[in-house]
Amino acid sequence: MNSPDEIVLDDEQQQARSWFEALRNRICAAFEEIEREAGSDATFVYTPWRRDGGGGGVRGLIKGRIFEKAGVNVSTVGGQFAPEFARTIHGAADDPTFFATGISLVAHMANPHVPAVHMNCRFLATTKRWFGGGADLNPPLPYQQDTDEFHDALRKACAAHPGAGDYPRYSKWAEDYFYIPHRKVHRGVGGIFFDHLEGDFVTNFAFVRDVGEAFLDVFPRLVRRRMGAAWTDEDRAAMLAYRGRYAEFNLVYDRGTLFGLKTGGDVDAILMSLPPLATWA
Amino acid sequence: MNSPDEIVLDDEQQQARSWFEALRNRICAAFEEIEREAGSDATFVYTPWRRDGGGGGVRGLIKGRIFEKAGVNVSTVGGQFAPEFARTIHGAADDPTFFATGISLVAHMANPHVPAVHMNCRFLATTKRWFGGGADLNPPLPYQQDTDEFHDALRKACAAHPGAGDYPRYSKWAEDYFYIPHRKVHRGVGGIFFDHLEGDFVTNFAFVRDVGEAFLDVFPRLVRRRMGAAWTDEDRAAMLAYRGRYAEFNLVYDRGTLFGLKTGGDVDAILMSLPPLATWA
């Protein structure tokens, strides 16, 4: 669905891109399967976009009975950073040439008992080459069991790749990153965040793949656990207020949002992370 | 309601502050009167807040039948800017001492035919002293008649004060300022924006007062014109999407929001501008 044929990918870039797109397909199939179980025929709608300057992506969006709004984007872009922006990016200060491929997912759920979630994996190349990524759970009504399982899944993915995964560091990084300073609250119950994972491509890529696999394993399980739970108007109101905080984080602080807007990404893809409905009391 | 007794105001600062607070009282009374006409007994609820470092303010909030959510804040603060922030503020590069007093208002309306609105007037003192302010109209469903009347009112306020008001310049400034680059759309139908209005205090203050008077005259008239109009689900949906754009502007670009967050203002007062309910499709 995505053929950024005007940028030439080397072998590592191609491997990363192919895997991210395959993961997208599997995640979208898993989400659609959950919709089927809930008696809904909602499916992802895919919209390709091209980037001026090189590459493009495909945004995928489902609006279902369980997934009130979930966006799964893949993009593969390359070219030259704007000079001022280049100075802020690892390895691009003296040469603004860059390549980036990644998958980014945000799911806002209809049922306040089901956690919202974010997951992202990316491979960047400037004069340096690195992976980055993360996943964090955003339950409007947190359950310790769900939080623990989510963290456990990511801990195991890290533990399986001692040369790349570092759960204590990455979970602390998520705690620091997914924080709303002006509210003095975290945006969710954490997960992992990592960036500038340089070094051996094979080792690092294997870790990143396991992060994707861990997400694909754990999140649908959490959804199925809670999607049948009854909720009250108060629960729904709490969810909408929670989503207001989520929108604040993404618009004021999120680096991925900034990266997308600064590199001429597709605004509908970048802002697909925003909630379908949110309140500010 | 606001006694920032730990900062000492000189005569000009005191005059500005008193007038802003009086304007707040008159605006809130006008809005409550409109609620009465609509058979609602909604009133503003006032919450004072103190700023660590000097001063404070009062946020006023009404949730009514016509005014779905309107916030009117007054604040009078002073102290020292953080060093890095000081460098970005007129006249504060070498001395971070500052004083600021102002009124800020945002009204989100229940009826999509009634325009939302923003108005702000402020008096700042660093090593320089200046007024700033503006007002812009944000109709989810624009009517040329309303837009023209709003602009006319501000044009007249400018014309009455040739030494301070400059409608062509200030309306262009609003056009440039109230713009959402990533969407390539304006956030509303414009108005005026001005800043760093230095020079003769008496002349400038008289102009700023007339901006406030113009707002108080024209906006309630526009509200009364449309508040009885019937609307459809589509109209309401268009309004909620429009509010999403409004939230994006305020969180990503708005200077006043940034100023508040960077100077330790009250987060609930600063973010009172955010819509009560918004959608992102």
Coordinates of C-alpha atoms in Angstrom, one line a residue:
Chain A
M1 CA 0.0 0.0 0.0
N2 CA 3.0 2.2 0.5
S3 CA 5.5 2.6 -2.3
P4 CA 7.9 5.4 -1.5
D5 CA 9.7 4.7 -4.8
E6 CA 11.5 7.9 -5.0
I7 CA 13.7 7.1 -2.0
V8 CA 16.1 4.2 -2.2
L9 CA 16.2 2.0 0.8
D10 CA 19.3 0.0 1.8
D11 CA 18.9 -3.5 3.2
E12 CA 18.5 -2.5 6.9
Q13 CA 16.0 0.2 6.0
Q14 CA 14.0 -2.3 3.8
Q15 CA 14.0 -4.9 6.6
A16 CA 12.7 -2.5 9.1
R17 CA 10.1 -1.1 6.8
S18 CA 8.8 -4.5 5.8
W19 CA 8.5 -5.7 9.3
F20 CA 6.7 -2.5 10.5
E21 CA 4.2 -2.9 7.6
A22 CA 3.7 -6.6 8.4
L23 CA 3.1 -5.7 12.1
R24 CA 0.5 -3.1 11.0
N25 CA -1.3 -5.8 9.0
R26 CA -1.4 -8.2 12.0
I27 CA -2.4 -5.5 14.5
C28 CA -5.2 -4.3 12.2
A29 CA -6.4 -7.9 11.7
A30 CA -6.4 -8.5 15.4
F31 CA -8.4 -5.3 16.1
E32 CA -10.9 -6.2 13.4
E33 CA -11.3 -9.7 14.9
I34 CA -12.2 -8.1 18.2
E35 CA -14.8 -6.0 16.4
R36 CA -16.2 -9.2 14.9
E37 CA -16.5 -10.8 18.3
A38 CA -18.5 -7.7 19.4
G39 CA -20.9 -8.2 16.5
S40 CA -19.5 -5.2 14.5
D41 CA -18.3 -5.2 10.9
A42 CA -16.1 -2.2 11.3
T43 CA -12.8 -2.4 9.4
F44 CA -9.8 -0.2 8.9
V45 CA -9.9 2.3 6.2
Y46 CA -6.5 3.0 4.6
T47 CA -5.4 6.3 3.1
P48 CA -2.0 6.6 1.4
W49 CA -0.2 10.0 1.5
R50 CA 2.9 11.3 -0.2
R51 CA 5.4 13.6 1.4
D52 CA 6.8 16.5 -0.5
G53 CA 10.5 15.9 -0.5
G54 CA 10.5 12.1 -0.4
G55 CA 8.5 9.1 0.8
G56 CA 5.1 8.9 2.3
G57 CA 2.9 6.6 4.3
V58 CA -0.5 5.0 4.9
R59 CA -2.8 6.0 7.6
G60 CA -5.3 3.4 8.8
L61 CA -8.3 4.3 10.8
I62 CA -11.1 2.2 12.4
K63 CA -14.2 3.5 14.1
G64 CA -15.9 0.5 15.6
R65 CA -18.0 -0.6 18.5
I66 CA -15.0 -1.5 20.8
F67 CA -12.4 0.7 19.1
E68 CA -14.1 4.0 19.2
K69 CA -11.2 5.4 17.2
A70 CA -7.9 3.7 16.5
G71 CA -5.3 4.9 14.1
V72 CA -2.4 2.8 12.8
N73 CA 0.1 4.7 10.7
V74 CA 3.1 3.4 8.8
S75 CA 5.4 5.8 7.1
T76 CA 8.7 5.7 5.3
V77 CA 10.2 9.1 4.6
G78 CA 13.5 10.6 3.7
G79 CA 15.2 13.7 2.4
Q80 CA 16.7 16.8 4.1
F81 CA 15.7 18.2 7.5
A82 CA 15.1 21.9 7.6
P83 CA 18.4 23.4 8.9
E84 CA 17.2 24.6 12.2
F85 CA 15.4 21.3 12.9
A86 CA 18.4 19.3 11.8
R87 CA 20.4 20.7 14.7
T88 CA 18.0 19.1 17.2
I89 CA 18.2 15.6 15.7
H90 CA 20.9 13.0 16.6
G91 CA 23.6 12.9 14.0
A92 CA 22.0 15.5 11.7
A93 CA 23.8 18.7 12.9
D94 CA 26.3 18.7 10.1
D95 CA 24.4 16.8 7.5
P96 CA 20.6 17.2 7.4
T97 CA 20.1 14.1 5.2
F98 CA 17.7 11.7 6.9
F99 CA 15.6 8.5 6.5
A100 CA 12.9 7.3 8.8
T101 CA 10.5 4.4 8.8
G102 CA 8.1 3.5 11.5
I103 CA 4.7 2.4 12.8
S104 CA 2.6 4.4 15.1
L105 CA -0.6 3.4 16.8
V106 CA -3.1 5.0 19.1
A107 CA -6.4 3.4 20.2
H108 CA -9.2 5.2 22.0
M109 CA -11.7 2.7 23.3
A110 CA -15.5 3.1 23.6
N111 CA -15.6 1.4 27.0
P112 CA -14.0 3.4 29.8
H113 CA -12.9 0.2 31.5
V114 CA -10.7 -0.7 28.5
P115 CA -7.4 1.1 28.5
A116 CA -6.4 3.4 25.6
V117 CA -3.0 2.6 24.3
H118 CA -0.1 4.0 22.3
M119 CA 2.7 2.0 20.5
N120 CA 5.4 3.2 18.2
C121 CA 8.5 1.7 16.7
R122 CA 10.8 3.5 14.3
F123 CA 14.2 3.2 12.6
L124 CA 16.0 6.4 11.8
A125 CA 19.1 7.1 9.8
T126 CA 21.1 10.3 9.7
T127 CA 24.9 10.1 10.0
K128 CA 23.9 7.8 12.8
R129 CA 21.4 4.8 12.6
W130 CA 19.1 3.9 15.5
F131 CA 15.9 2.4 16.6
G132 CA 13.4 4.1 18.9
G133 CA 10.0 3.2 20.2
G134 CA 7.7 2.7 23.1
A135 CA 4.3 1.8 24.3
D136 CA 2.3 3.1 27.1
L137 CA -1.1 2.2 28.6
N138 CA -3.7 4.9 29.2
P139 CA -6.6 3.5 31.2
P140 CA -9.3 6.1 32.2
L141 CA -10.2 3.7 35.0
P142 CA -7.0 1.8 35.9
Y143 CA -6.9 -1.8 36.9
Q144 CA -3.7 -3.0 38.6
Q145 CA -4.0 -6.4 36.9
D146 CA -4.0 -4.7 33.4
T147 CA -1.1 -2.4 34.3
D148 CA 0.9 -5.3 35.7
E149 CA 0.3 -7.5 32.6
F150 CA 1.2 -4.7 30.2
H151 CA 4.4 -3.9 32.1
D152 CA 5.3 -7.7 32.4
A153 CA 4.9 -8.2 28.7
L154 CA 7.3 -5.3 28.0
R155 CA 9.7 -6.5 30.7
K156 CA 9.9 -9.9 29.1
A157 CA 10.6 -8.4 25.7
C158 CA 13.5 -6.5 27.2
A159 CA 14.8 -9.4 29.2
A160 CA 14.9 -11.6 26.0
H161 CA 17.4 -9.1 24.4
P162 CA 20.0 -8.2 27.0
G163 CA 22.2 -6.4 24.4
A164 CA 19.3 -4.0 23.5
G165 CA 16.5 -4.2 26.0
D166 CA 16.9 -2.5 29.4
Y167 CA 13.5 -2.5 31.2
P168 CA 14.5 -0.5 34.2
R169 CA 15.9 2.2 32.1
Y170 CA 13.2 2.2 29.4
S171 CA 10.3 2.1 31.9
K172 CA 11.9 5.0 33.8
W173 CA 12.3 6.8 30.5
A174 CA 8.5 6.3 29.8
E175 CA 7.8 7.6 33.3
D176 CA 9.8 10.7 32.6
Y177 CA 8.5 11.2 29.1
F178 CA 4.8 10.5 29.4
Y179 CA 4.3 13.3 31.9
I180 CA 2.3 16.5 31.7
P181 CA 4.4 19.1 33.6
H182 CA 1.7 21.8 33.7
R183 CA -0.8 19.3 35.3
K184 CA 1.9 17.6 37.4
V185 CA 0.4 14.2 36.4
H186 CA 1.5 11.3 34.2
R187 CA -0.6 10.8 31.1
G188 CA -1.1 7.1 31.8
V189 CA 0.3 4.2 33.8
G190 CA 3.5 3.9 31.9
G191 CA 5.2 1.3 29.8
I192 CA 8.5 1.7 28.0
F193 CA 10.2 4.4 25.9
F194 CA 13.6 4.2 24.2
D195 CA 15.5 6.2 21.6
H196 CA 18.9 6.3 20.0
L197 CA 19.3 2.6 20.3
E198 CA 22.5 2.3 18.2
G199 CA 25.0 -0.4 17.6
D200 CA 24.3 -3.9 16.2
F201 CA 21.4 -3.8 13.8
V202 CA 20.5 -7.4 14.1
T203 CA 20.4 -7.3 17.9
N204 CA 18.5 -4.1 18.1
F205 CA 16.0 -5.1 15.4
A206 CA 15.3 -8.4 17.1
F207 CA 14.5 -6.5 20.3
V208 CA 12.2 -4.0 18.5
R209 CA 10.4 -6.9 16.8
D210 CA 9.8 -8.4 20.2
V211 CA 8.4 -5.1 21.5
G212 CA 5.9 -5.3 18.6
E213 CA 5.1 -8.9 19.3
A214 CA 4.6 -8.2 23.1
F215 CA 2.2 -5.4 22.3
L216 CA 0.3 -7.6 19.8
D217 CA 0.1 -10.3 22.4
V218 CA -0.9 -8.3 25.5
F219 CA -3.2 -5.5 24.3
P220 CA -5.9 -7.6 22.7
R221 CA -6.0 -9.7 25.8
L222 CA -6.6 -6.6 28.0
V223 CA -9.3 -5.4 25.5
R224 CA -11.1 -8.7 25.6
R225 CA -11.0 -8.8 29.4
R226 CA -12.8 -5.5 29.8
M227 CA -14.8 -4.9 26.7
G228 CA -18.0 -6.4 28.0
A229 CA -18.0 -4.5 31.3
A230 CA -20.9 -2.2 32.0
W231 CA -20.1 1.5 32.5
T232 CA -21.9 4.5 34.0
D233 CA -22.3 8.0 32.7
E234 CA -19.7 9.0 35.4
D235 CA -17.3 6.4 33.9
R236 CA -17.8 7.8 30.4
A237 CA -17.3 11.4 31.7
A238 CA -14.1 10.4 33.5
M239 CA -12.9 8.9 30.2
L240 CA -13.6 12.1 28.2
A241 CA -11.8 14.2 30.8
Y242 CA -8.9 11.8 30.7
R243 CA -8.8 12.2 27.0
G244 CA -8.5 16.0 27.4
R245 CA -5.2 15.4 29.2
Y246 CA -4.1 13.0 26.5
A247 CA -4.8 15.7 23.8
E248 CA -2.9 18.2 25.9
F249 CA 0.2 16.0 26.1
N250 CA 0.2 15.2 22.4
L251 CA -0.2 18.8 21.3
V252 CA 2.1 20.5 23.8
Y253 CA 4.8 17.9 24.5
D254 CA 4.9 14.9 22.2
R255 CA 8.1 14.6 20.2
G256 CA 6.6 12.4 17.5
T257 CA 3.9 14.9 16.8
L258 CA 6.5 17.7 16.6
F259 CA 8.7 15.5 14.4
G260 CA 5.8 14.9 12.0
L261 CA 4.7 18.5 11.8
K262 CA 8.3 19.7 11.3
T263 CA 9.1 17.2 8.6
G264 CA 6.1 17.8 6.5
G265 CA 4.3 14.7 7.4
D266 CA 0.6 14.1 6.7
V267 CA -1.3 16.2 9.3
D268 CA -4.2 13.8 9.4
A269 CA -1.8 10.9 10.0
I270 CA 0.1 12.8 12.7
L271 CA -3.0 14.0 14.5
M272 CA -4.9 10.7 14.2
S273 CA -3.7 10.2 17.8
L274 CA -6.1 12.8 19.0
P275 CA -9.2 11.4 20.8
P276 CA -12.5 11.2 18.9
L277 CA -14.3 13.1 21.7
A278 CA -12.8 14.9 24.7
T279 CA -13.9 17.3 27.4
W280 CA -12.4 20.1 29.3
A281 CA -14.6 20.9 32.3
Chain B
M1 CA -11.8 39.4 44.7
N2 CA -8.2 39.7 43.8
S3 CA -5.7 41.2 46.2
P4 CA -2.2 40.6 45.0
D5 CA -1.0 42.4 48.1
E6 CA 2.6 41.2 48.0
I7 CA 3.3 43.1 44.8
V8 CA 3.3 46.9 44.8
L9 CA 1.5 48.6 41.9
D10 CA 2.3 52.0 40.6
D11 CA -0.4 54.3 39.4
E12 CA -0.5 53.1 35.8
Q13 CA -0.5 49.5 36.8
Q14 CA -3.3 50.2 39.3
Q15 CA -5.4 52.0 36.8
A16 CA -5.0 49.2 34.2
R17 CA -5.8 46.5 36.8
S18 CA -8.8 48.3 38.1
W19 CA -10.3 48.8 34.7
F20 CA -9.7 45.2 33.6
E21 CA -11.5 44.0 36.8
A22 CA -14.4 46.4 36.2
L23 CA -14.6 45.2 32.6
R24 CA -14.7 41.6 33.9
N25 CA -17.6 42.5 36.2
R26 CA -19.6 44.2 33.3
I27 CA -19.0 41.3 30.9
C28 CA -20.0 38.7 33.4
A29 CA -23.1 40.6 34.2
A30 CA -23.9 40.9 30.5
F31 CA -23.5 37.2 29.9
E32 CA -25.6 36.3 32.9
E33 CA -28.3 38.7 31.7
I34 CA -28.4 36.7 28.4
E35 CA -28.7 33.5 30.4
R36 CA -31.7 35.1 32.2
E37 CA -33.3 35.9 28.9
A38 CA -33.0 32.2 27.9
G39 CA -34.7 31.1 31.1
S40 CA -31.5 29.9 32.8
D41 CA -30.2 30.9 36.2
A42 CA -26.6 30.1 35.4
T43 CA -24.1 32.4 37.0
F44 CA -20.3 32.8 37.0
V45 CA -18.4 30.9 39.7
Y46 CA -15.3 32.7 40.8
T47 CA -12.1 31.0 42.0
P48 CA -9.2 33.0 43.2
W49 CA -5.6 31.7 42.8
R50 CA -2.2 32.8 44.1
R51 CA 1.0 32.7 42.1
D52 CA 4.2 31.4 43.7
G53 CA 6.5 34.4 43.2
G54 CA 4.0 37.2 43.3
G55 CA 0.4 38.0 42.6
G56 CA -2.5 35.9 41.4
G57 CA -5.9 36.2 39.8
V58 CA -9.5 35.1 39.7
R59 CA -10.9 32.7 37.2
G60 CA -14.6 33.0 36.5
L61 CA -16.5 30.2 34.8
I62 CA -20.1 30.0 33.7
K63 CA -21.8 26.9 32.2
G64 CA -25.1 27.9 31.0
R65 CA -27.8 27.3 28.4
I66 CA -26.4 29.8 25.9
F67 CA -22.8 29.9 27.2
E68 CA -21.9 26.2 27.1
K69 CA -18.7 27.2 28.7
A70 CA -17.3 30.7 29.1
G71 CA -14.2 31.6 31.1
V72 CA -13.2 35.1 32.1
N73 CA -9.9 35.5 33.9
V74 CA -8.3 38.5 35.5
S75 CA -4.8 38.3 36.8
T76 CA -2.2 40.6 38.2
V77 CA 1.2 39.0 38.6
G78 CA 4.8 40.1 39.0
G79 CA 8.3 39.0 39.9
Q80 CA 11.1 37.5 38.0
F81 CA 10.9 35.7 34.7
A82 CA 12.9 32.5 34.4
P83 CA 16.2 33.5 32.7
E84 CA 15.7 31.6 29.5
F85 CA 12.1 32.8 29.2
A86 CA 13.2 36.4 30.0
R87 CA 15.3 36.5 26.8
T88 CA 12.1 36.0 24.7
I89 CA 10.2 38.9 26.3
H90 CA 10.3 42.5 25.2
G91 CA 12.6 44.6 27.5
A92 CA 13.4 41.6 29.8
A93 CA 16.7 40.4 28.2
D94 CA 18.9 42.1 30.8
D95 CA 16.5 42.4 33.7
P96 CA 14.0 39.6 34.2
T97 CA 11.8 41.8 36.5
F98 CA 8.2 41.9 35.2
F99 CA 4.7 42.9 36.0
A100 CA 1.6 41.9 34.1
T101 CA -2.1 42.6 34.6
G102 CA -4.8 41.6 32.2
I103 CA -8.2 40.2 31.3
S104 CA -8.7 37.1 29.2
L105 CA -12.0 35.7 27.9
V106 CA -13.1 32.7 25.9
A107 CA -16.7 31.8 25.3
H108 CA -17.8 28.5 23.7
M109 CA -21.5 28.6 22.8
A110 CA -24.1 25.9 23.0
N111 CA -25.7 26.9 19.7
P112 CA -23.5 26.3 16.6
H113 CA -25.0 29.4 14.9
V114 CA -23.6 31.6 17.7
P115 CA -19.9 32.4 17.3
A116 CA -17.4 31.5 19.9
V117 CA -15.2 34.4 20.8
H118 CA -11.9 35.3 22.4
M119 CA -10.9 38.7 23.9
N120 CA -7.8 39.7 25.8
C121 CA -6.3 43.0 27.1
R122 CA -3.1 43.3 29.1
F123 CA -0.6 45.7 30.4
L124 CA 3.0 44.6 30.8
A125 CA 6.0 46.2 32.4
T126 CA 9.6 45.1 32.2
T127 CA 12.2 47.7 31.4
K128 CA 9.6 48.6 28.8
R129 CA 5.9 49.2 29.4
W130 CA 3.2 48.3 26.9
F131 CA -0.3 47.3 26.2
G132 CA -1.3 44.3 24.2
G133 CA -4.6 42.6 23.3
G134 CA -7.0 41.4 20.8
A135 CA -10.3 39.9 20.0
D136 CA -11.3 37.3 17.4
L137 CA -14.5 35.7 16.3
N138 CA -14.8 32.0 16.0
P139 CA -18.1 31.0 14.3
P140 CA -18.5 27.3 13.6
L141 CA -21.1 28.4 11.0
P142 CA -20.0 31.9 9.9
Y143 CA -22.5 34.6 8.9
Q144 CA -21.0 37.5 7.0
Q145 CA -23.3 39.9 8.9
D146 CA -21.8 38.9 12.2
T147 CA -18.2 39.0 10.9
D148 CA -18.8 42.4 9.4
E149 CA -20.3 43.8 12.6
F150 CA -17.5 42.4 14.8
H151 CA -14.8 43.9 12.5
D152 CA -16.7 47.2 12.3
A153 CA -16.8 47.5 16.0
L154 CA -13.1 47.0 16.3
R155 CA -12.4 49.3 13.4
K156 CA -14.3 52.1 15.1
A157 CA -12.4 51.5 18.3
C158 CA -9.2 51.9 16.4
A159 CA -10.4 54.9 14.4
A160 CA -11.3 56.8 17.6
H161 CA -7.7 56.6 18.8
P162 CA -5.4 57.6 15.9
G163 CA -2.3 57.7 18.1
A164 CA -2.8 54.1 19.2
G165 CA -5.3 52.2 17.1
D166 CA -4.3 51.0 13.7
Y167 CA -7.0 48.8 12.3
P168 CA -5.3 47.8 9.0
R169 CA -2.2 46.8 10.9
Y170 CA -4.0 45.1 13.9
S171 CA -6.5 43.2 11.7
K172 CA -3.6 41.9 9.5
W173 CA -1.8 41.0 12.7
A174 CA -4.8 38.9 13.8
E175 CA -4.9 37.3 10.4
D176 CA -1.3 36.3 10.7
Y177 CA -1.5 35.3 14.4
F178 CA -4.8 33.3 14.5
Y179 CA -3.6 30.8 11.9
I180 CA -3.0 27.1 12.2
P181 CA 0.1 26.4 10.0
H182 CA -0.2 22.6 10.1
R183 CA -3.8 22.8 8.9
K184 CA -3.2 25.7 6.7
V185 CA -6.4 27.3 7.9
H186 CA -7.3 30.3 10.1
R187 CA -8.8 29.5 13.4
G188 CA -11.7 31.9 12.9
V189 CA -12.8 34.9 10.9
G190 CA -10.3 37.3 12.5
G191 CA -10.5 40.5 14.5
I192 CA -7.6 42.4 15.9
F193 CA -4.3 41.6 17.6
F194 CA -1.8 44.1 18.9
D195 CA 1.2 44.0 21.1
H196 CA 4.1 46.1 22.4
L197 CA 1.9 49.2 22.2
E198 CA 4.4 51.5 23.9
G199 CA 4.5 55.3 24.3
D200 CA 1.9 57.6 25.9
F201 CA 0.1 55.6 28.6
V202 CA -3.0 57.9 28.6
T203 CA -3.5 57.5 24.8
N204 CA -2.8 53.8 24.7
F205 CA -5.0 53.1 27.8
A206 CA -7.9 55.0 26.3
F207 CA -7.6 52.9 23.1
V208 CA -7.5 49.6 25.1
R209 CA -10.5 50.7 27.1
D210 CA -12.4 51.2 23.8
V211 CA -11.4 47.8 22.6
G212 CA -13.0 46.4 25.7
E213 CA -16.1 48.6 25.3
A214 CA -16.4 47.6 21.6
F215 CA -16.3 44.0 22.6
L216 CA -18.9 44.5 25.3
D217 CA -21.2 46.2 22.9
V218 CA -20.9 44.0 19.8
F219 CA -20.6 40.4 21.2
P220 CA -23.8 40.3 23.2
R221 CA -25.7 41.6 20.2
L222 CA -24.4 38.8 18.0
V223 CA -25.3 36.3 20.7
R224 CA -28.9 37.5 20.9
R225 CA -29.2 37.5 17.2
R226 CA -28.5 33.8 16.8
M227 CA -29.2 32.2 20.2
G228 CA -32.7 31.2 19.2
A229 CA -31.8 29.6 15.9
A230 CA -32.6 25.9 15.5
W231 CA -29.7 23.7 14.8
T232 CA -29.2 20.1 13.4
D233 CA -27.0 17.3 14.5
E234 CA -24.8 18.2 11.5
D235 CA -24.4 21.7 12.8
R236 CA -23.5 20.5 16.2
A237 CA -21.0 18.0 14.8
A238 CA -19.4 20.8 12.7
M239 CA -19.1 22.9 15.9
L240 CA -17.4 20.1 17.8
A241 CA -14.9 19.6 14.9
Y242 CA -14.3 23.3 14.8
R243 CA -13.5 23.3 18.5
G244 CA -10.9 20.6 17.9
R245 CA -9.0 23.1 15.6
Y246 CA -9.5 25.7 18.3
A247 CA -7.9 23.4 21.0
E248 CA -5.0 22.6 18.6
F249 CA -4.3 26.3 18.1
N250 CA -4.3 27.1 21.8
L251 CA -2.2 24.2 22.8
V252 CA 0.4 24.3 20.0
Y253 CA 0.7 28.0 19.1
D254 CA -1.0 30.4 21.5
R255 CA 1.5 32.8 23.1
G256 CA -0.8 33.7 26.0
T257 CA -1.1 30.0 26.9
L258 CA 2.7 29.6 26.7
F259 CA 3.2 32.8 28.8
G260 CA 0.9 31.5 31.5
L261 CA 2.4 28.0 31.6
K262 CA 6.0 29.5 31.6
T263 CA 5.3 32.1 34.4
G264 CA 3.7 29.7 36.8
G265 CA 0.1 30.9 36.2
D266 CA -2.9 28.9 37.4
V267 CA -3.3 25.9 35.0
D268 CA -7.0 25.8 35.3
A269 CA -7.2 29.5 34.5
I270 CA -4.8 29.2 31.5
L271 CA -6.5 26.2 30.0
M272 CA -10.1 27.5 30.7
S273 CA -9.9 28.5 27.0
L274 CA -10.2 24.9 26.0
P275 CA -13.6 23.8 24.7
P276 CA -16.1 21.9 26.9
L277 CA -16.4 19.2 24.3
A278 CA -14.4 18.7 21.1
T279 CA -14.0 16.1 18.4
W280 CA -11.2 14.8 16.2
A281 CA -12.7 12.7 13.4

